[in-house]
Amino acid sequence: MMLLHINGNQRSFDSPENGADFTVAFLVQKLGLEGKRLAIERNGEIVPRGVFAETQLISGDKLEIVGAVGGG
């Protein structure tokens, strides 16, 4: 069980199947946010999109997830 604080709310997630790693990319998939323009901060540091798949999350991490909004 993974406990994460996302945008100020505590959420729990089951671990990935087949012993896969719980990464930022896995979280984005679990939240149904694939293909969206996102900025993600983990424990006060921005996670570049290019490293979502290799950035491991651990229980207790604090994340801020912001979606880009277009318009004017």
PDB file of N, CA, C and O in Angstrom:
ATOM      1  N   MET A   1       0.847  -1.183   0.000  1.00  0.00           N
ATOM      2  CA  MET A   1       0.000   0.000   0.000  1.00  0.00           C
ATOM      3  C   MET A   1       0.888   1.241   0.000  1.00  0.00           C
ATOM      4  O   MET A   1       1.831   1.336   0.773  1.00  0.00           O
ATOM      5  N   MET A   2       0.587   2.171  -0.873  1.00  0.00           N
ATOM      6  CA  MET A   2       1.343   3.411  -1.004  1.00  0.00           C
ATOM      7  C   MET A   2       0.453   4.562  -0.549  1.00  0.00           C
ATOM      8  O   MET A   2      -0.665   4.714  -1.033  1.00  0.00           O
ATOM      9  N   LEU A   3       0.938   5.339   0.421  1.00  0.00           N
ATOM     10  CA  LEU A   3       0.220   6.532   0.878  1.00  0.00           C
ATOM     11  C   LEU A   3       0.952   7.758   0.356  1.00  0.00           C
ATOM     12  O   LEU A   3       2.141   7.936   0.619  1.00  0.00           O
ATOM     13  N   LEU A   4       0.243   8.589  -0.397  1.00  0.00           N
ATOM     14  CA  LEU A   4       0.811   9.797  -0.967  1.00  0.00           C
ATOM     15  C   LEU A   4      -0.064  10.983  -0.609  1.00  0.00           C
ATOM     16  O   LEU A   4      -1.286  10.851  -0.476  1.00  0.00           O
ATOM     17  N   HIS A   5       0.550  12.139  -0.459  1.00  0.00           N
ATOM     18  CA  HIS A   5      -0.170  13.387  -0.242  1.00  0.00           C
ATOM     19  C   HIS A   5      -0.175  14.115  -1.578  1.00  0.00           C
ATOM     20  O   HIS A   5       0.877  14.547  -2.043  1.00  0.00           O
ATOM     21  N   ILE A   6      -1.341  14.207  -2.195  1.00  0.00           N
ATOM     22  CA  ILE A   6      -1.459  14.814  -3.518  1.00  0.00           C
ATOM     23  C   ILE A   6      -2.320  16.059  -3.408  1.00  0.00           C
ATOM     24  O   ILE A   6      -3.490  15.978  -3.023  1.00  0.00           O
ATOM     25  N   ASN A   7      -1.721  17.202  -3.725  1.00  0.00           N
ATOM     26  CA  ASN A   7      -2.417  18.495  -3.644  1.00  0.00           C
ATOM     27  C   ASN A   7      -3.097  18.677  -2.284  1.00  0.00           C
ATOM     28  O   ASN A   7      -4.221  19.143  -2.195  1.00  0.00           O
ATOM     29  N   GLY A   8      -2.394  18.249  -1.243  1.00  0.00           N
ATOM     30  CA  GLY A   8      -2.881  18.443   0.120  1.00  0.00           C
ATOM     31  C   GLY A   8      -3.809  17.368   0.649  1.00  0.00           C
ATOM     32  O   GLY A   8      -4.213  17.428   1.807  1.00  0.00           O
ATOM     33  N   ASN A   9      -4.140  16.375  -0.165  1.00  0.00           N
ATOM     34  CA  ASN A   9      -5.033  15.295   0.260  1.00  0.00           C
ATOM     35  C   ASN A   9      -4.279  13.972   0.301  1.00  0.00           C
ATOM     36  O   ASN A   9      -3.540  13.650  -0.627  1.00  0.00           O
ATOM     37  N   GLN A  10      -4.486  13.213   1.368  1.00  0.00           N
ATOM     38  CA  GLN A  10      -3.832  11.896   1.452  1.00  0.00           C
ATOM     39  C   GLN A  10      -4.615  10.896   0.616  1.00  0.00           C
ATOM     40  O   GLN A  10      -5.839  10.830   0.699  1.00  0.00           O
ATOM     41  N   ARG A  11      -3.909  10.135  -0.203  1.00  0.00           N
ATOM     42  CA  ARG A  11      -4.506   9.103  -1.057  1.00  0.00           C
ATOM     43  C   ARG A  11      -3.722   7.826  -0.878  1.00  0.00           C
ATOM     44  O   ARG A  11      -2.512   7.850  -0.678  1.00  0.00           O
ATOM     45  N   SER A  12      -4.402   6.703  -0.969  1.00  0.00           N
ATOM     46  CA  SER A  12      -3.721   5.411  -0.895  1.00  0.00           C
ATOM     47  C   SER A  12      -3.897   4.674  -2.221  1.00  0.00           C
ATOM     48  O   SER A  12      -4.928   4.797  -2.887  1.00  0.00           O
ATOM     49  N   PHE A  13      -2.855   3.939  -2.586  1.00  0.00           N
ATOM     50  CA  PHE A  13      -2.832   3.209  -3.851  1.00  0.00           C
ATOM     51  C   PHE A  13      -2.286   1.817  -3.616  1.00  0.00           C
ATOM     52  O   PHE A  13      -1.393   1.623  -2.787  1.00  0.00           O
ATOM     53  N   ASP A  14      -2.798   0.855  -4.368  1.00  0.00           N
ATOM     54  CA  ASP A  14      -2.223  -0.481  -4.353  1.00  0.00           C
ATOM     55  C   ASP A  14      -0.910  -0.443  -5.116  1.00  0.00           C
ATOM     56  O   ASP A  14      -0.726   0.356  -6.034  1.00  0.00           O
ATOM     57  N   SER A  15      -0.007  -1.322  -4.754  1.00  0.00           N
ATOM     58  CA  SER A  15       1.271  -1.420  -5.457  1.00  0.00           C
ATOM     59  C   SER A  15       1.042  -1.954  -6.862  1.00  0.00           C
ATOM     60  O   SER A  15       0.085  -2.684  -7.108  1.00  0.00           O
ATOM     61  N   PRO A  16       1.935  -1.603  -7.788  1.00  0.00           N
ATOM     62  CA  PRO A  16       1.818  -2.124  -9.156  1.00  0.00           C
ATOM     63  C   PRO A  16       1.909  -3.654  -9.158  1.00  0.00           C
ATOM     64  O   PRO A  16       2.564  -4.250  -8.308  1.00  0.00           O
ATOM     65  N   GLU A  17       1.255  -4.250 -10.128  1.00  0.00           N
ATOM     66  CA  GLU A  17       1.322  -5.707 -10.282  1.00  0.00           C
ATOM     67  C   GLU A  17       2.679  -6.117 -10.840  1.00  0.00           C
ATOM     68  O   GLU A  17       3.410  -5.310 -11.395  1.00  0.00           O
ATOM     69  N   ASN A  18       2.999  -7.374 -10.681  1.00  0.00           N
ATOM     70  CA  ASN A  18       4.232  -7.969 -11.220  1.00  0.00           C
ATOM     71  C   ASN A  18       5.493  -7.332 -10.652  1.00  0.00           C
ATOM     72  O   ASN A  18       6.536  -7.332 -11.293  1.00  0.00           O
ATOM     73  N   GLY A  19       5.412  -6.740  -9.469  1.00  0.00           N
ATOM     74  CA  GLY A  19       6.600  -6.181  -8.839  1.00  0.00           C
ATOM     75  C   GLY A  19       7.159  -4.949  -9.520  1.00  0.00           C
ATOM     76  O   GLY A  19       8.297  -4.570  -9.275  1.00  0.00           O
ATOM     77  N   ALA A  20       6.362  -4.319 -10.374  1.00  0.00           N
ATOM     78  CA  ALA A  20       6.831  -3.105 -11.055  1.00  0.00           C
ATOM     79  C   ALA A  20       7.039  -1.997 -10.033  1.00  0.00           C
ATOM     80  O   ALA A  20       6.500  -2.030  -8.929  1.00  0.00           O
ATOM     81  N   ASP A  21       7.820  -1.005 -10.403  1.00  0.00           N
ATOM     82  CA  ASP A  21       8.112   0.122  -9.525  1.00  0.00           C
ATOM     83  C   ASP A  21       6.953   1.117  -9.517  1.00  0.00           C
ATOM     84  O   ASP A  21       6.265   1.300 -10.517  1.00  0.00           O
ATOM     85  N   PHE A  22       6.767   1.768  -8.366  1.00  0.00           N
ATOM     86  CA  PHE A  22       5.756   2.823  -8.256  1.00  0.00           C
ATOM     87  C   PHE A  22       6.447   4.128  -8.618  1.00  0.00           C
ATOM     88  O   PHE A  22       7.143   4.721  -7.814  1.00  0.00           O
ATOM     89  N   THR A  23       6.261   4.543  -9.853  1.00  0.00           N
ATOM     90  CA  THR A  23       6.925   5.730 -10.380  1.00  0.00           C
ATOM     91  C   THR A  23       5.914   6.847 -10.600  1.00  0.00           C
ATOM     92  O   THR A  23       4.696   6.634 -10.521  1.00  0.00           O
ATOM     93  N   VAL A  24       6.417   8.018 -10.914  1.00  0.00           N
ATOM     94  CA  VAL A  24       5.541   9.137 -11.261  1.00  0.00           C
ATOM     95  C   VAL A  24       4.704   8.762 -12.481  1.00  0.00           C
ATOM     96  O   VAL A  24       3.493   9.033 -12.522  1.00  0.00           O
ATOM     97  N   ALA A  25       5.289   8.096 -13.459  1.00  0.00           N
ATOM     98  CA  ALA A  25       4.545   7.682 -14.660  1.00  0.00           C
ATOM     99  C   ALA A  25       3.406   6.733 -14.289  1.00  0.00           C
ATOM    100  O   ALA A  25       2.293   6.843 -14.820  1.00  0.00           O
ATOM    101  N   PHE A  26       3.661   5.794 -13.365  1.00  0.00           N
ATOM    102  CA  PHE A  26       2.619   4.872 -12.920  1.00  0.00           C
ATOM    103  C   PHE A  26       1.493   5.653 -12.236  1.00  0.00           C
ATOM    104  O   PHE A  26       0.310   5.392 -12.464  1.00  0.00           O
ATOM    105  N   LEU A  27       1.843   6.626 -11.400  1.00  0.00           N
ATOM    106  CA  LEU A  27       0.836   7.435 -10.719  1.00  0.00           C
ATOM    107  C   LEU A  27      -0.011   8.214 -11.726  1.00  0.00           C
ATOM    108  O   LEU A  27      -1.238   8.260 -11.605  1.00  0.00           O
ATOM    109  N   VAL A  28       0.639   8.821 -12.707  1.00  0.00           N
ATOM    110  CA  VAL A  28      -0.086   9.569 -13.744  1.00  0.00           C
ATOM    111  C   VAL A  28      -1.102   8.646 -14.420  1.00  0.00           C
ATOM    112  O   VAL A  28      -2.257   9.028 -14.647  1.00  0.00           O
ATOM    113  N   GLN A  29      -0.697   7.417 -14.699  1.00  0.00           N
ATOM    114  CA  GLN A  29      -1.599   6.438 -15.311  1.00  0.00           C
ATOM    115  C   GLN A  29      -2.754   6.116 -14.367  1.00  0.00           C
ATOM    116  O   GLN A  29      -3.916   6.108 -14.772  1.00  0.00           O
ATOM    117  N   LYS A  30      -2.446   5.852 -13.085  1.00  0.00           N
ATOM    118  CA  LYS A  30      -3.483   5.516 -12.107  1.00  0.00           C
ATOM    119  C   LYS A  30      -4.503   6.642 -11.949  1.00  0.00           C
ATOM    120  O   LYS A  30      -5.675   6.382 -11.702  1.00  0.00           O
ATOM    121  N   LEU A  31      -4.057   7.868 -12.086  1.00  0.00           N
ATOM    122  CA  LEU A  31      -4.948   9.019 -11.942  1.00  0.00           C
ATOM    123  C   LEU A  31      -5.687   9.371 -13.233  1.00  0.00           C
ATOM    124  O   LEU A  31      -6.491  10.296 -13.263  1.00  0.00           O
ATOM    125  N   GLY A  32      -5.387   8.640 -14.315  1.00  0.00           N
ATOM    126  CA  GLY A  32      -6.051   8.896 -15.593  1.00  0.00           C
ATOM    127  C   GLY A  32      -5.626  10.193 -16.242  1.00  0.00           C
ATOM    128  O   GLY A  32      -6.414  10.831 -16.941  1.00  0.00           O
ATOM    129  N   LEU A  33      -4.366  10.578 -16.037  1.00  0.00           N
ATOM    130  CA  LEU A  33      -3.875  11.855 -16.552  1.00  0.00           C
ATOM    131  C   LEU A  33      -2.901  11.705 -17.720  1.00  0.00           C
ATOM    132  O   LEU A  33      -2.234  12.673 -18.093  1.00  0.00           O
ATOM    133  N   GLU A  34      -2.817  10.510 -18.317  1.00  0.00           N
ATOM    134  CA  GLU A  34      -1.905  10.324 -19.444  1.00  0.00           C
ATOM    135  C   GLU A  34      -2.286  11.264 -20.580  1.00  0.00           C
ATOM    136  O   GLU A  34      -3.455  11.505 -20.826  1.00  0.00           O
ATOM    137  N   GLY A  35      -1.282  11.805 -21.230  1.00  0.00           N
ATOM    138  CA  GLY A  35      -1.504  12.684 -22.371  1.00  0.00           C
ATOM    139  C   GLY A  35      -1.831  14.124 -22.000  1.00  0.00           C
ATOM    140  O   GLY A  35      -1.947  14.969 -22.880  1.00  0.00           O
ATOM    141  N   LYS A  36      -1.984  14.403 -20.726  1.00  0.00           N
ATOM    142  CA  LYS A  36      -2.278  15.770 -20.284  1.00  0.00           C
ATOM    143  C   LYS A  36      -0.974  16.531 -20.071  1.00  0.00           C
ATOM    144  O   LYS A  36       0.060  15.950 -19.775  1.00  0.00           O
ATOM    145  N   ARG A  37      -1.036  17.825 -20.214  1.00  0.00           N
ATOM    146  CA  ARG A  37       0.127  18.683 -19.935  1.00  0.00           C
ATOM    147  C   ARG A  37       0.145  18.947 -18.442  1.00  0.00           C
ATOM    148  O   ARG A  37      -0.753  19.607 -17.913  1.00  0.00           O
ATOM    149  N   LEU A  38       1.147  18.401 -17.757  1.00  0.00           N
ATOM    150  CA  LEU A  38       1.217  18.457 -16.302  1.00  0.00           C
ATOM    151  C   LEU A  38       2.542  19.012 -15.821  1.00  0.00           C
ATOM    152  O   LEU A  38       3.570  18.830 -16.464  1.00  0.00           O
ATOM    153  N   ALA A  39       2.475  19.634 -14.664  1.00  0.00           N
ATOM    154  CA  ALA A  39       3.682  19.956 -13.901  1.00  0.00           C
ATOM    155  C   ALA A  39       3.528  19.200 -12.586  1.00  0.00           C
ATOM    156  O   ALA A  39       2.478  19.261 -11.944  1.00  0.00           O
ATOM    157  N   ILE A  40       4.568  18.450 -12.227  1.00  0.00           N
ATOM    158  CA  ILE A  40       4.516  17.670 -10.993  1.00  0.00           C
ATOM    159  C   ILE A  40       5.708  18.035 -10.126  1.00  0.00           C
ATOM    160  O   ILE A  40       6.855  18.040 -10.588  1.00  0.00           O
ATOM    161  N   GLU A  41       5.390  18.322  -8.874  1.00  0.00           N
ATOM    162  CA  GLU A  41       6.412  18.631  -7.881  1.00  0.00           C
ATOM    163  C   GLU A  41       6.389  17.518  -6.842  1.00  0.00           C
ATOM    164  O   GLU A  41       5.315  17.141  -6.367  1.00  0.00           O
ATOM    165  N   ARG A  42       7.556  16.972  -6.524  1.00  0.00           N
ATOM    166  CA  ARG A  42       7.672  15.907  -5.521  1.00  0.00           C
ATOM    167  C   ARG A  42       8.553  16.416  -4.394  1.00  0.00           C
ATOM    168  O   ARG A  42       9.717  16.731  -4.598  1.00  0.00           O
ATOM    169  N   ASN A  43       7.990  16.492  -3.208  1.00  0.00           N
ATOM    170  CA  ASN A  43       8.719  16.943  -2.022  1.00  0.00           C
ATOM    171  C   ASN A  43       9.464  18.255  -2.275  1.00  0.00           C
ATOM    172  O   ASN A  43      10.613  18.423  -1.900  1.00  0.00           O
ATOM    173  N   GLY A  44       8.782  19.177  -2.963  1.00  0.00           N
ATOM    174  CA  GLY A  44       9.332  20.511  -3.177  1.00  0.00           C
ATOM    175  C   GLY A  44      10.214  20.672  -4.397  1.00  0.00           C
ATOM    176  O   GLY A  44      10.719  21.759  -4.646  1.00  0.00           O
ATOM    177  N   GLU A  45      10.400  19.608  -5.186  1.00  0.00           N
ATOM    178  CA  GLU A  45      11.241  19.693  -6.387  1.00  0.00           C
ATOM    179  C   GLU A  45      10.452  19.283  -7.616  1.00  0.00           C
ATOM    180  O   GLU A  45       9.767  18.263  -7.609  1.00  0.00           O
ATOM    181  N   ILE A  46      10.584  20.086  -8.680  1.00  0.00           N
ATOM    182  CA  ILE A  46       9.904  19.774  -9.944  1.00  0.00           C
ATOM    183  C   ILE A  46      10.477  18.486 -10.527  1.00  0.00           C
ATOM    184  O   ILE A  46      11.689  18.282 -10.547  1.00  0.00           O
ATOM    185  N   VAL A  47       9.577  17.626 -11.010  1.00  0.00           N
ATOM    186  CA  VAL A  47       9.988  16.391 -11.688  1.00  0.00           C
ATOM    187  C   VAL A  47       9.846  16.632 -13.190  1.00  0.00           C
ATOM    188  O   VAL A  47       8.722  16.791 -13.683  1.00  0.00           O
ATOM    189  N   PRO A  48      10.957  16.679 -13.938  1.00  0.00           N
ATOM    190  CA  PRO A  48      10.853  16.871 -15.385  1.00  0.00           C
ATOM    191  C   PRO A  48      10.099  15.709 -16.041  1.00  0.00           C
ATOM    192  O   PRO A  48      10.270  14.547 -15.657  1.00  0.00           O
ATOM    193  N   ARG A  49       9.274  16.032 -17.015  1.00  0.00           N
ATOM    194  CA  ARG A  49       8.468  15.000 -17.698  1.00  0.00           C
ATOM    195  C   ARG A  49       9.341  13.852 -18.221  1.00  0.00           C
ATOM    196  O   ARG A  49       8.942  12.702 -18.180  1.00  0.00           O
ATOM    197  N   GLY A  50      10.520  14.159 -18.671  1.00  0.00           N
ATOM    198  CA  GLY A  50      11.403  13.136 -19.235  1.00  0.00           C
ATOM    199  C   GLY A  50      11.867  12.084 -18.241  1.00  0.00           C
ATOM    200  O   GLY A  50      12.392  11.056 -18.655  1.00  0.00           O
ATOM    201  N   VAL A  51      11.671  12.329 -16.952  1.00  0.00           N
ATOM    202  CA  VAL A  51      12.100  11.336 -15.952  1.00  0.00           C
ATOM    203  C   VAL A  51      10.928  10.781 -15.137  1.00  0.00           C
ATOM    204  O   VAL A  51      11.132  10.140 -14.111  1.00  0.00           O
ATOM    205  N   PHE A  52       9.687  11.001 -15.595  1.00  0.00           N
ATOM    206  CA  PHE A  52       8.526  10.444 -14.891  1.00  0.00           C
ATOM    207  C   PHE A  52       8.664   8.928 -14.719  1.00  0.00           C
ATOM    208  O   PHE A  52       8.363   8.389 -13.659  1.00  0.00           O
ATOM    209  N   ALA A  53       9.109   8.229 -15.774  1.00  0.00           N
ATOM    210  CA  ALA A  53       9.166   6.768 -15.743  1.00  0.00           C
ATOM    211  C   ALA A  53      10.244   6.235 -14.816  1.00  0.00           C
ATOM    212  O   ALA A  53      10.170   5.081 -14.384  1.00  0.00           O
ATOM    213  N   GLU A  54      11.234   7.048 -14.484  1.00  0.00           N
ATOM    214  CA  GLU A  54      12.308   6.556 -13.616  1.00  0.00           C
ATOM    215  C   GLU A  54      12.287   7.163 -12.217  1.00  0.00           C
ATOM    216  O   GLU A  54      13.070   6.775 -11.370  1.00  0.00           O
ATOM    217  N   THR A  55      11.368   8.088 -11.970  1.00  0.00           N
ATOM    218  CA  THR A  55      11.294   8.729 -10.661  1.00  0.00           C
ATOM    219  C   THR A  55      10.443   7.892  -9.721  1.00  0.00           C
ATOM    220  O   THR A  55       9.219   7.810  -9.870  1.00  0.00           O
ATOM    221  N   GLN A  56      11.110   7.235  -8.779  1.00  0.00           N
ATOM    222  CA  GLN A  56      10.442   6.369  -7.811  1.00  0.00           C
ATOM    223  C   GLN A  56       9.705   7.199  -6.767  1.00  0.00           C
ATOM    224  O   GLN A  56      10.215   8.223  -6.305  1.00  0.00           O
ATOM    225  N   LEU A  57       8.522   6.748  -6.392  1.00  0.00           N
ATOM    226  CA  LEU A  57       7.788   7.355  -5.302  1.00  0.00           C
ATOM    227  C   LEU A  57       7.850   6.429  -4.095  1.00  0.00           C
ATOM    228  O   LEU A  57       7.904   5.209  -4.252  1.00  0.00           O
ATOM    229  N   ILE A  58       7.858   7.026  -2.908  1.00  0.00           N
ATOM    230  CA  ILE A  58       7.823   6.238  -1.688  1.00  0.00           C
ATOM    231  C   ILE A  58       6.667   6.734  -0.827  1.00  0.00           C
ATOM    232  O   ILE A  58       6.244   7.882  -0.934  1.00  0.00           O
ATOM    233  N   SER A  59       6.156   5.845  -0.010  1.00  0.00           N
ATOM    234  CA  SER A  59       5.039   6.193   0.847  1.00  0.00           C
ATOM    235  C   SER A  59       5.393   7.428   1.677  1.00  0.00           C
ATOM    236  O   SER A  59       6.489   7.528   2.216  1.00  0.00           O
ATOM    237  N   GLY A  60       4.464   8.380   1.725  1.00  0.00           N
ATOM    238  CA  GLY A  60       4.682   9.613   2.460  1.00  0.00           C
ATOM    239  C   GLY A  60       5.116  10.779   1.593  1.00  0.00           C
ATOM    240  O   GLY A  60       5.163  11.922   2.067  1.00  0.00           O
ATOM    241  N   ASP A  61       5.457  10.528   0.309  1.00  0.00           N
ATOM    242  CA  ASP A  61       5.842  11.622  -0.577  1.00  0.00           C
ATOM    243  C   ASP A  61       4.712  12.638  -0.679  1.00  0.00           C
ATOM    244  O   ASP A  61       3.527  12.287  -0.648  1.00  0.00           O
ATOM    245  N   LYS A  62       5.119  13.909  -0.831  1.00  0.00           N
ATOM    246  CA  LYS A  62       4.166  15.003  -1.010  1.00  0.00           C
ATOM    247  C   LYS A  62       4.276  15.495  -2.439  1.00  0.00           C
ATOM    248  O   LYS A  62       5.356  15.900  -2.885  1.00  0.00           O
ATOM    249  N   LEU A  63       3.170  15.437  -3.152  1.00  0.00           N
ATOM    250  CA  LEU A  63       3.141  15.807  -4.557  1.00  0.00           C
ATOM    251  C   LEU A  63       2.145  16.926  -4.798  1.00  0.00           C
ATOM    252  O   LEU A  63       1.082  16.969  -4.181  1.00  0.00           O
ATOM    253  N   GLU A  64       2.522  17.807  -5.699  1.00  0.00           N
ATOM    254  CA  GLU A  64       1.604  18.816  -6.222  1.00  0.00           C
ATOM    255  C   GLU A  64       1.520  18.544  -7.725  1.00  0.00           C
ATOM    256  O   GLU A  64       2.540  18.455  -8.402  1.00  0.00           O
ATOM    257  N   ILE A  65       0.306  18.379  -8.209  1.00  0.00           N
ATOM    258  CA  ILE A  65       0.092  18.107  -9.622  1.00  0.00           C
ATOM    259  C   ILE A  65      -0.794  19.218 -10.179  1.00  0.00           C
ATOM    260  O   ILE A  65      -1.894  19.465  -9.688  1.00  0.00           O
ATOM    261  N   VAL A  66      -0.274  19.898 -11.202  1.00  0.00           N
ATOM    262  CA  VAL A  66      -0.978  21.021 -11.807  1.00  0.00           C
ATOM    263  C   VAL A  66      -1.087  20.764 -13.300  1.00  0.00           C
ATOM    264  O   VAL A  66      -0.103  20.429 -13.952  1.00  0.00           O
ATOM    265  N   GLY A  67      -2.290  20.911 -13.823  1.00  0.00           N
ATOM    266  CA  GLY A  67      -2.512  20.770 -15.258  1.00  0.00           C
ATOM    267  C   GLY A  67      -2.452  22.117 -15.938  1.00  0.00           C
ATOM    268  O   GLY A  67      -2.920  23.126 -15.391  1.00  0.00           O
ATOM    269  N   ALA A  68      -1.834  22.158 -17.125  1.00  0.00           N
ATOM    270  CA  ALA A  68      -1.740  23.396 -17.902  1.00  0.00           C
ATOM    271  C   ALA A  68      -3.109  23.724 -18.493  1.00  0.00           C
ATOM    272  O   ALA A  68      -3.836  22.843 -18.952  1.00  0.00           O
ATOM    273  N   VAL A  69      -3.455  25.001 -18.464  1.00  0.00           N
ATOM    274  CA  VAL A  69      -4.728  25.460 -19.010  1.00  0.00           C
ATOM    275  C   VAL A  69      -4.416  26.484 -20.101  1.00  0.00           C
ATOM    276  O   VAL A  69      -3.664  27.429 -19.864  1.00  0.00           O
ATOM    277  N   GLY A  70      -4.954  26.249 -21.279  1.00  0.00           N
ATOM    278  CA  GLY A  70      -4.728  27.174 -22.373  1.00  0.00           C
ATOM    279  C   GLY A  70      -5.848  28.199 -22.469  1.00  0.00           C
ATOM    280  O   GLY A  70      -6.868  28.105 -21.788  1.00  0.00           O
ATOM    281  N   GLY A  71      -5.651  29.146 -23.287  1.00  0.00           N
ATOM    282  CA  GLY A  71      -6.687  30.163 -23.487  1.00  0.00           C
ATOM    283  C   GLY A  71      -6.136  31.555 -23.270  1.00  0.00           C
ATOM    284  O   GLY A  71      -4.974  31.753 -22.968  1.00  0.00           O
ATOM    285  N   GLY A  72      -7.003  32.484 -23.369  1.00  0.00           N
ATOM    286  CA  GLY A  72      -6.535  33.850 -23.179  1.00  0.00           C
ATOM    287  C   GLY A  72      -7.642  34.845 -23.255  1.00  0.00           C
ATOM    288  O   GLY A  72      -8.771  34.630 -23.320  1.00  0.00           O
TER     289      GLY A  72
END
